[in-house]
Coordinates of C-alpha atoms in Angstrom, one line a residue:
Chain A
M1381 CA 182.6 -32.7 84.5
P1382 CA 182.2 -36.4 84.3
L1383 CA 181.6 -36.4 80.4
V1384 CA 184.5 -34.7 79.7
R1385 CA 186.5 -36.9 81.7
L1386 CA 184.8 -40.0 80.2
A1387 CA 185.5 -38.8 76.7
E1388 CA 189.2 -38.4 77.6
H1389 CA 189.3 -42.1 79.0
F1390 CA 187.6 -43.1 75.8
E1391 CA 190.3 -40.8 73.6
R1392 CA 193.4 -42.7 75.7
L1393 CA 192.2 -46.1 74.3
P1394 CA 194.1 -47.2 71.1
G1395 CA 192.8 -46.2 67.6
I1396 CA 190.0 -43.9 69.2
G1397 CA 190.5 -40.2 68.4
K1398 CA 188.9 -37.2 70.0
K1399 CA 185.8 -37.1 67.8
S1400 CA 185.1 -40.9 68.3
A1401 CA 185.8 -40.7 72.2
Q1402 CA 183.2 -37.9 72.3
R1403 CA 180.5 -39.9 70.5
L1404 CA 181.4 -42.9 72.7
A1405 CA 181.1 -40.7 75.8
F1406 CA 177.8 -39.5 74.7
H1407 CA 176.4 -43.1 73.8
V1408 CA 177.3 -44.1 77.3
L1409 CA 175.1 -41.5 78.4
N1410 CA 172.1 -42.5 76.8
M1411 CA 172.7 -46.5 77.7
P1412 CA 170.4 -48.4 79.8
K1413 CA 171.3 -47.8 83.5
D1414 CA 172.2 -51.6 84.2
R1415 CA 174.1 -51.8 81.0
A1416 CA 176.4 -48.9 82.0
E1417 CA 176.7 -50.5 85.3
D1418 CA 177.8 -53.7 83.9
F1419 CA 180.1 -52.0 81.8
A1420 CA 181.8 -50.5 84.8
R1421 CA 181.8 -53.6 86.6
C1422 CA 183.5 -55.4 83.7
I1423 CA 186.3 -52.9 83.5
L1424 CA 187.2 -53.2 87.1
E1425 CA 186.2 -57.3 87.3
A1426 CA 188.5 -57.6 84.1
R1427 CA 191.5 -56.3 86.0
E1428 CA 190.8 -57.9 89.3
K1429 CA 189.7 -61.3 88.4
I1430 CA 192.2 -62.2 85.0
H1431 CA 195.6 -63.4 85.6
R1432 CA 197.8 -65.6 83.9
C1433 CA 197.3 -69.3 83.5
A1434 CA 199.6 -71.3 85.8
C1435 CA 200.6 -73.5 82.7
C1436 CA 200.6 -71.5 79.5
Q1437 CA 200.8 -68.1 80.8
N1438 CA 197.4 -67.1 78.6
L1439 CA 195.1 -65.1 80.4
T1440 CA 192.0 -66.6 82.3
D1441 CA 190.0 -66.3 85.3
Q1442 CA 190.5 -69.6 86.5
P1443 CA 193.7 -71.1 87.9
L1444 CA 194.2 -73.1 84.5
C1445 CA 192.9 -71.7 81.5
E1446 CA 190.2 -73.4 79.6
I1447 CA 192.7 -74.8 76.8
C1448 CA 195.0 -76.3 79.2
A1449 CA 192.2 -77.5 81.5
D1450 CA 190.7 -79.5 78.2
P1451 CA 191.6 -83.0 78.4
K1452 CA 190.8 -83.3 74.6
R1453 CA 193.6 -81.0 73.5
D1454 CA 196.5 -82.5 72.3
G1455 CA 199.3 -82.0 74.8
S1456 CA 202.2 -83.2 72.6
V1457 CA 202.2 -80.0 70.6
I1458 CA 202.8 -76.5 71.7
C1459 CA 202.1 -73.5 69.8
V1460 CA 204.0 -70.5 71.1
V1461 CA 202.7 -67.0 70.5
E1462 CA 203.7 -63.3 71.5
D1463 CA 200.1 -62.3 72.8
P1464 CA 196.8 -63.7 74.3
Q1465 CA 195.3 -62.1 71.3
D1466 CA 197.1 -64.5 69.1
V1467 CA 195.7 -67.4 70.9
L1468 CA 192.3 -66.3 70.0
A1469 CA 193.2 -65.9 66.3
F1470 CA 194.4 -69.6 66.3
E1471 CA 191.2 -70.6 68.1
R1472 CA 189.0 -69.0 65.5
T1473 CA 190.4 -71.3 62.9
K1474 CA 189.0 -74.1 64.9
E1475 CA 191.7 -76.3 63.3
Y1476 CA 194.5 -76.2 66.0
H1477 CA 193.7 -78.7 68.6
G1478 CA 197.1 -78.7 70.4
K1479 CA 198.0 -76.3 73.4
Y1480 CA 199.7 -72.9 73.6
H1481 CA 202.4 -71.0 75.3
V1482 CA 202.0 -67.2 75.6
L1483 CA 205.4 -65.4 76.0
H1484 CA 203.8 -62.0 76.5
G1485 CA 206.1 -60.2 74.5
L1486 CA 209.0 -60.3 72.0
I1487 CA 212.8 -60.1 72.5
S1488 CA 213.5 -56.4 71.6
P1489 CA 216.7 -54.8 72.6
M1490 CA 215.6 -51.4 71.1
A1491 CA 212.6 -51.6 73.7
G1492 CA 214.8 -53.0 76.5
I1493 CA 213.0 -56.4 76.5
G1494 CA 215.4 -59.3 77.0
P1495 CA 214.9 -63.1 76.9
E1496 CA 214.7 -63.2 80.9
Q1497 CA 211.4 -61.0 80.6
L1498 CA 209.5 -63.6 78.6
Y1499 CA 208.0 -66.6 79.9
L1500 CA 210.8 -68.9 78.5
K1501 CA 211.8 -71.0 81.6
E1502 CA 207.9 -71.8 81.9
L1503 CA 207.9 -73.2 78.4
L1504 CA 211.3 -75.2 78.7
A1505 CA 209.9 -76.7 81.9
R1506 CA 206.7 -77.9 80.2
I1507 CA 208.6 -79.8 77.4
P1508 CA 209.6 -83.1 79.6
K1509 CA 206.7 -82.7 82.1
E1510 CA 204.0 -82.7 79.6
G1511 CA 205.8 -85.0 76.9
V1512 CA 205.9 -82.3 74.1
Q1513 CA 206.9 -83.3 70.7
E1514 CA 206.6 -80.2 68.8
V1515 CA 206.8 -76.7 69.6
I1516 CA 205.5 -74.4 66.9
M1517 CA 206.9 -71.1 66.5
A1518 CA 204.0 -68.7 65.8
T1519 CA 205.6 -65.4 66.6
N1520 CA 204.9 -62.3 64.2
P1521 CA 207.0 -62.3 60.7
T1522 CA 209.0 -59.3 62.2
V1523 CA 212.5 -58.7 63.3
E1524 CA 211.6 -59.1 66.9
G1525 CA 209.4 -62.3 66.2
E1526 CA 212.0 -63.9 63.9
A1527 CA 214.8 -63.3 66.6
T1528 CA 212.6 -64.5 69.3
A1529 CA 211.7 -67.7 67.4
M1530 CA 215.4 -68.3 66.7
Y1531 CA 216.7 -67.9 70.3
L1532 CA 213.9 -70.1 71.5
A1533 CA 214.7 -72.9 68.7
K1534 CA 218.3 -72.8 70.1
L1535 CA 217.0 -73.3 73.8
L1536 CA 214.8 -76.2 72.5
K1537 CA 217.2 -78.1 70.5
P1538 CA 219.1 -79.9 73.3
L1539 CA 215.7 -80.9 74.9
G1540 CA 215.1 -83.2 71.5
V1541 CA 211.9 -81.6 70.7
K1542 CA 211.0 -81.0 67.0
T1543 CA 210.7 -77.1 66.4
T1544 CA 208.7 -75.7 63.5
R1545 CA 207.4 -72.4 62.5
L1546 CA 204.4 -71.0 60.4
A1547 CA 204.5 -70.9 56.8
Y1548 CA 204.9 -67.6 55.0
G1549 CA 203.3 -66.8 52.0
I1550 CA 200.8 -65.0 50.2
P1551 CA 197.6 -64.4 52.3
V1552 CA 194.7 -66.1 50.9
G1553 CA 192.5 -63.8 48.9
G1554 CA 195.6 -61.4 48.5
N1555 CA 196.8 -60.0 45.2
L1556 CA 200.0 -61.1 43.7
E1557 CA 200.4 -57.5 42.5
Y1558 CA 200.4 -55.9 46.1
A1559 CA 202.6 -58.5 47.9
D1560 CA 206.1 -57.2 48.9
E1561 CA 209.2 -58.6 47.5
V1562 CA 210.1 -60.6 50.8
T1563 CA 206.8 -62.1 51.1
L1564 CA 206.7 -63.1 47.2
Y1565 CA 210.4 -64.6 47.7
R1566 CA 209.2 -66.7 50.7
A1567 CA 206.1 -67.8 48.9
L1568 CA 208.3 -69.1 46.1
S1569 CA 210.9 -70.5 48.2
G1570 CA 208.2 -72.4 50.3
R1571 CA 206.2 -73.7 47.3
S1572 CA 204.8 -76.9 47.2
E1573 CA 203.7 -79.6 44.9
I1574 CA 199.8 -79.7 43.8
Chain B
M353 CA 184.7 -64.7 81.8
P354 CA 184.7 -61.1 82.5
L355 CA 187.4 -60.2 79.6
V356 CA 185.0 -61.4 77.0
R357 CA 182.2 -59.7 78.4
L358 CA 184.0 -56.3 78.5
A359 CA 184.7 -57.0 74.7
E360 CA 181.0 -57.4 74.0
H361 CA 180.4 -54.1 75.9
F362 CA 182.9 -52.3 73.8
E363 CA 181.5 -53.8 70.5
R364 CA 178.1 -52.4 71.5
L365 CA 179.6 -49.1 71.2
P366 CA 179.0 -47.3 67.9
G367 CA 181.8 -47.8 65.2
I368 CA 183.6 -50.4 67.1
G369 CA 183.9 -53.8 65.4
K370 CA 184.8 -57.2 67.0
K371 CA 188.7 -57.2 66.6
S372 CA 188.7 -53.3 68.0
A373 CA 186.6 -54.4 70.8
Q374 CA 189.1 -57.4 71.9
R375 CA 191.9 -54.8 71.4
L376 CA 190.1 -52.3 73.7
A377 CA 189.5 -55.2 76.1
F378 CA 193.0 -56.4 76.5
H379 CA 194.2 -52.6 76.8
V380 CA 191.9 -52.0 79.6
L381 CA 193.6 -55.2 81.3
N382 CA 197.0 -53.4 81.0
M383 CA 196.0 -50.1 82.4
P384 CA 197.3 -48.7 85.7
K385 CA 194.7 -49.8 88.2
D386 CA 193.9 -46.5 89.5
R387 CA 193.2 -45.2 85.7
A388 CA 191.0 -48.3 85.2
E389 CA 189.0 -47.5 88.5
D390 CA 188.6 -43.9 87.2
F391 CA 187.2 -45.0 84.0
A392 CA 184.7 -47.3 85.4
R393 CA 183.6 -44.4 87.8
C394 CA 183.4 -42.0 85.0
I395 CA 180.8 -44.2 83.3
L396 CA 178.7 -44.3 86.4
E397 CA 179.1 -40.8 87.2
A398 CA 178.5 -39.4 83.9
R399 CA 175.1 -41.3 83.7
E400 CA 174.2 -40.3 87.5
K401 CA 175.2 -36.6 87.6
I402 CA 174.6 -35.4 84.0
H403 CA 171.3 -34.1 83.0
R404 CA 169.7 -31.4 80.9
C405 CA 170.2 -27.8 81.7
A406 CA 167.0 -26.3 83.2
C407 CA 167.2 -23.5 80.4
C408 CA 169.0 -24.7 77.3
Q409 CA 168.4 -28.4 77.8
N410 CA 172.1 -29.1 77.0
L411 CA 173.9 -31.7 79.0
T412 CA 175.7 -30.6 82.2
D413 CA 176.3 -31.6 85.9
Q414 CA 175.3 -28.1 87.2
P415 CA 171.5 -26.7 87.3
L416 CA 172.4 -24.6 84.7
C417 CA 175.0 -25.4 82.0
E418 CA 178.2 -23.5 81.6
I419 CA 177.0 -21.4 78.7
C420 CA 173.6 -20.5 80.2
A421 CA 175.4 -19.3 83.4
D422 CA 178.0 -17.1 81.7
P423 CA 177.0 -13.5 81.9
K424 CA 179.3 -12.7 79.1
R425 CA 177.2 -14.6 76.4
D426 CA 175.0 -12.9 74.4
G427 CA 171.5 -13.5 75.5
S428 CA 169.8 -12.1 72.4
V429 CA 170.8 -14.9 69.9
I430 CA 169.9 -18.5 70.4
C431 CA 171.3 -21.2 68.2
V432 CA 168.9 -24.2 67.9
V433 CA 170.6 -27.4 67.6
E434 CA 169.7 -31.3 67.1
D435 CA 172.2 -32.8 69.9
P436 CA 174.9 -31.6 72.6
Q437 CA 177.5 -32.7 70.3
D438 CA 176.4 -29.9 68.0
V439 CA 177.0 -27.3 70.7
L440 CA 180.5 -28.8 71.4
A441 CA 181.1 -28.4 67.4
F442 CA 180.0 -24.5 67.4
E443 CA 182.0 -23.9 70.6
R444 CA 185.2 -25.2 69.0
T445 CA 184.8 -22.4 66.4
K446 CA 185.3 -19.8 69.2
E447 CA 183.4 -17.7 67.1
Y448 CA 179.7 -17.8 68.3
H449 CA 179.1 -15.8 71.6
G450 CA 175.3 -16.4 71.8
K451 CA 173.4 -19.0 73.6
Y452 CA 172.2 -22.3 72.5
H453 CA 169.0 -24.4 72.6
V454 CA 169.3 -28.3 72.3
L455 CA 166.4 -30.2 70.8
H456 CA 167.5 -33.7 71.6
G457 CA 166.0 -34.9 68.2
L458 CA 164.4 -33.9 64.8
I459 CA 160.8 -34.4 63.8
S460 CA 160.8 -37.8 62.2
P461 CA 157.5 -39.1 61.4
M462 CA 159.6 -42.4 60.1
A463 CA 160.9 -42.6 63.4
G464 CA 158.0 -41.7 65.2
I465 CA 159.4 -38.6 66.5
G466 CA 156.7 -35.7 66.5
P467 CA 157.1 -32.1 67.6
E468 CA 155.9 -32.9 71.2
Q469 CA 159.0 -35.1 71.8
L470 CA 161.5 -32.3 71.1
Y471 CA 162.1 -29.2 73.5
L472 CA 160.2 -26.8 71.7
K473 CA 157.8 -25.3 74.2
E474 CA 161.0 -24.9 76.4
L475 CA 162.4 -22.6 73.5
L476 CA 159.2 -20.7 72.9
A477 CA 159.1 -19.8 76.9
R478 CA 162.7 -18.4 76.4
I479 CA 161.9 -15.8 73.5
P480 CA 159.9 -13.3 75.6
K481 CA 161.8 -14.3 79.1
E482 CA 165.5 -13.6 77.9
G483 CA 164.6 -11.0 75.5
V484 CA 165.7 -13.0 72.3
Q485 CA 166.0 -10.9 69.0
E486 CA 167.4 -14.0 66.7
V487 CA 166.9 -17.7 66.4
I488 CA 169.5 -19.6 64.3
M489 CA 168.5 -22.8 62.9
A490 CA 171.4 -25.0 63.0
T491 CA 169.8 -28.4 62.4
N492 CA 171.5 -30.6 59.9
P493 CA 171.0 -30.1 56.2
T494 CA 168.8 -33.4 56.1
V495 CA 165.0 -34.1 55.4
E496 CA 164.4 -34.2 59.0
G497 CA 166.6 -31.2 59.9
E498 CA 164.8 -29.1 57.4
A499 CA 161.6 -29.8 58.2
T500 CA 162.1 -29.4 61.8
A501 CA 163.6 -25.8 60.9
M502 CA 160.6 -25.1 59.0
Y503 CA 158.0 -26.3 61.8
L504 CA 159.9 -24.1 64.4
A505 CA 160.0 -21.1 62.3
K506 CA 156.5 -21.2 61.8
L507 CA 156.0 -21.5 65.6
L508 CA 158.4 -18.5 66.1
K509 CA 156.7 -16.1 63.5
P510 CA 154.0 -14.8 65.8
L511 CA 156.7 -14.0 68.4
G512 CA 158.2 -11.4 66.1
V513 CA 161.8 -12.8 66.5
K514 CA 164.2 -13.0 63.6
T515 CA 164.7 -16.4 62.5
T516 CA 167.8 -17.3 60.2
R517 CA 169.6 -20.4 59.1
L518 CA 172.9 -21.7 58.4
A519 CA 174.7 -21.0 54.9
Y520 CA 174.6 -23.8 52.5
G521 CA 177.6 -24.1 50.3
I522 CA 180.9 -25.7 49.6
P523 CA 183.0 -26.9 52.6
V524 CA 186.1 -24.9 53.1
G525 CA 189.2 -27.0 51.8
G526 CA 186.4 -29.0 49.8
N527 CA 186.9 -29.5 45.9
L528 CA 184.3 -28.5 43.6
E529 CA 184.4 -31.6 41.6
Y530 CA 183.2 -33.8 44.3
A531 CA 180.3 -31.6 45.7
D532 CA 177.0 -33.0 45.0
E533 CA 174.6 -30.9 42.8
V534 CA 172.2 -29.9 45.5
T535 CA 175.1 -28.5 47.5
L536 CA 176.6 -26.7 44.4
Y537 CA 173.3 -25.5 43.6
R538 CA 172.9 -24.1 47.1
A539 CA 176.4 -22.5 47.0
L540 CA 175.7 -21.0 43.7
S541 CA 172.0 -19.5 44.8
G542 CA 173.9 -18.4 48.4
R543 CA 176.8 -16.4 46.6
S544 CA 177.8 -13.0 48.0
E545 CA 179.9 -10.3 46.5
I546 CA 183.6 -10.3 47.2

């Protein structure tokens, strides 16, 4: 029965349980016909048309992504992130005007991901070509994120480019009481004058 | 960009926020091709092939739904529910062996839904035709659910069929402390000997 199969598809998506999947399947059933058709088309098109940007490896349906193609973006700074989602997160701040480089993963011996599986070569090639002055390491503050940042910093050193990383500290609106020891220590050691 | 449009489709689904929608869209992007194609096909097929059962109005892709077509189900009892989801909930108990009737809504003057928009006529026609002995009102314990059950009970009375409704009480595994007054009162007045 197609309804059961549709619910199974929803259930396989991350963060959706059996009951939600069922509710979503019934919702699709009650959608206007053209919207359901567009939904189905988007699933197929997203897979067919989306590929990596030739420059920064972010996802796009153009040869170059919007950010790489934008002449107003500062090409002297590259922010290195793990995933395309991270690019969206930085773009939401509206405060970053440089470019990006998406690694599509982190070095993780546990998961069998070595440096050669990430888009590091492509990043190194961009440094002289685009006259990059600074590379900001914006990988997640996890073991893998740290290891990848360190590894990359070593590769970048001989190229004479400045390498920085995001500040660690208390999240804005967060509560000191609930901050873990490591975060608190990092916030303390990274303190600045006011 | 198809990815953004796909995320917008996910966001329109009930209970999915902006961030989850984005995560789901990226997930679809990384799906195996055949699974994404099957997902899209299921959305279209669910809408095209699923319709109401000619007898109980439950959703099905056959002329008669599985339950109505099953000769082992007891045709003398009909459980009246609001939605097809409720049928699934009862089927999960594996303890109900009668048939169902799906109203596809409840009487709600606020939402402009009158009795004529529900499948009441179809239910009344089944009583003599199928030799029904008992109709169980299994609408939700809300104002609309109660009103619909009362209205339907009145219609059924002249047909000489027994009309019952679900027991109210403390949910199994629930805590007395957290039960609201009405539920507690209903549990008290519906008490039985042990």
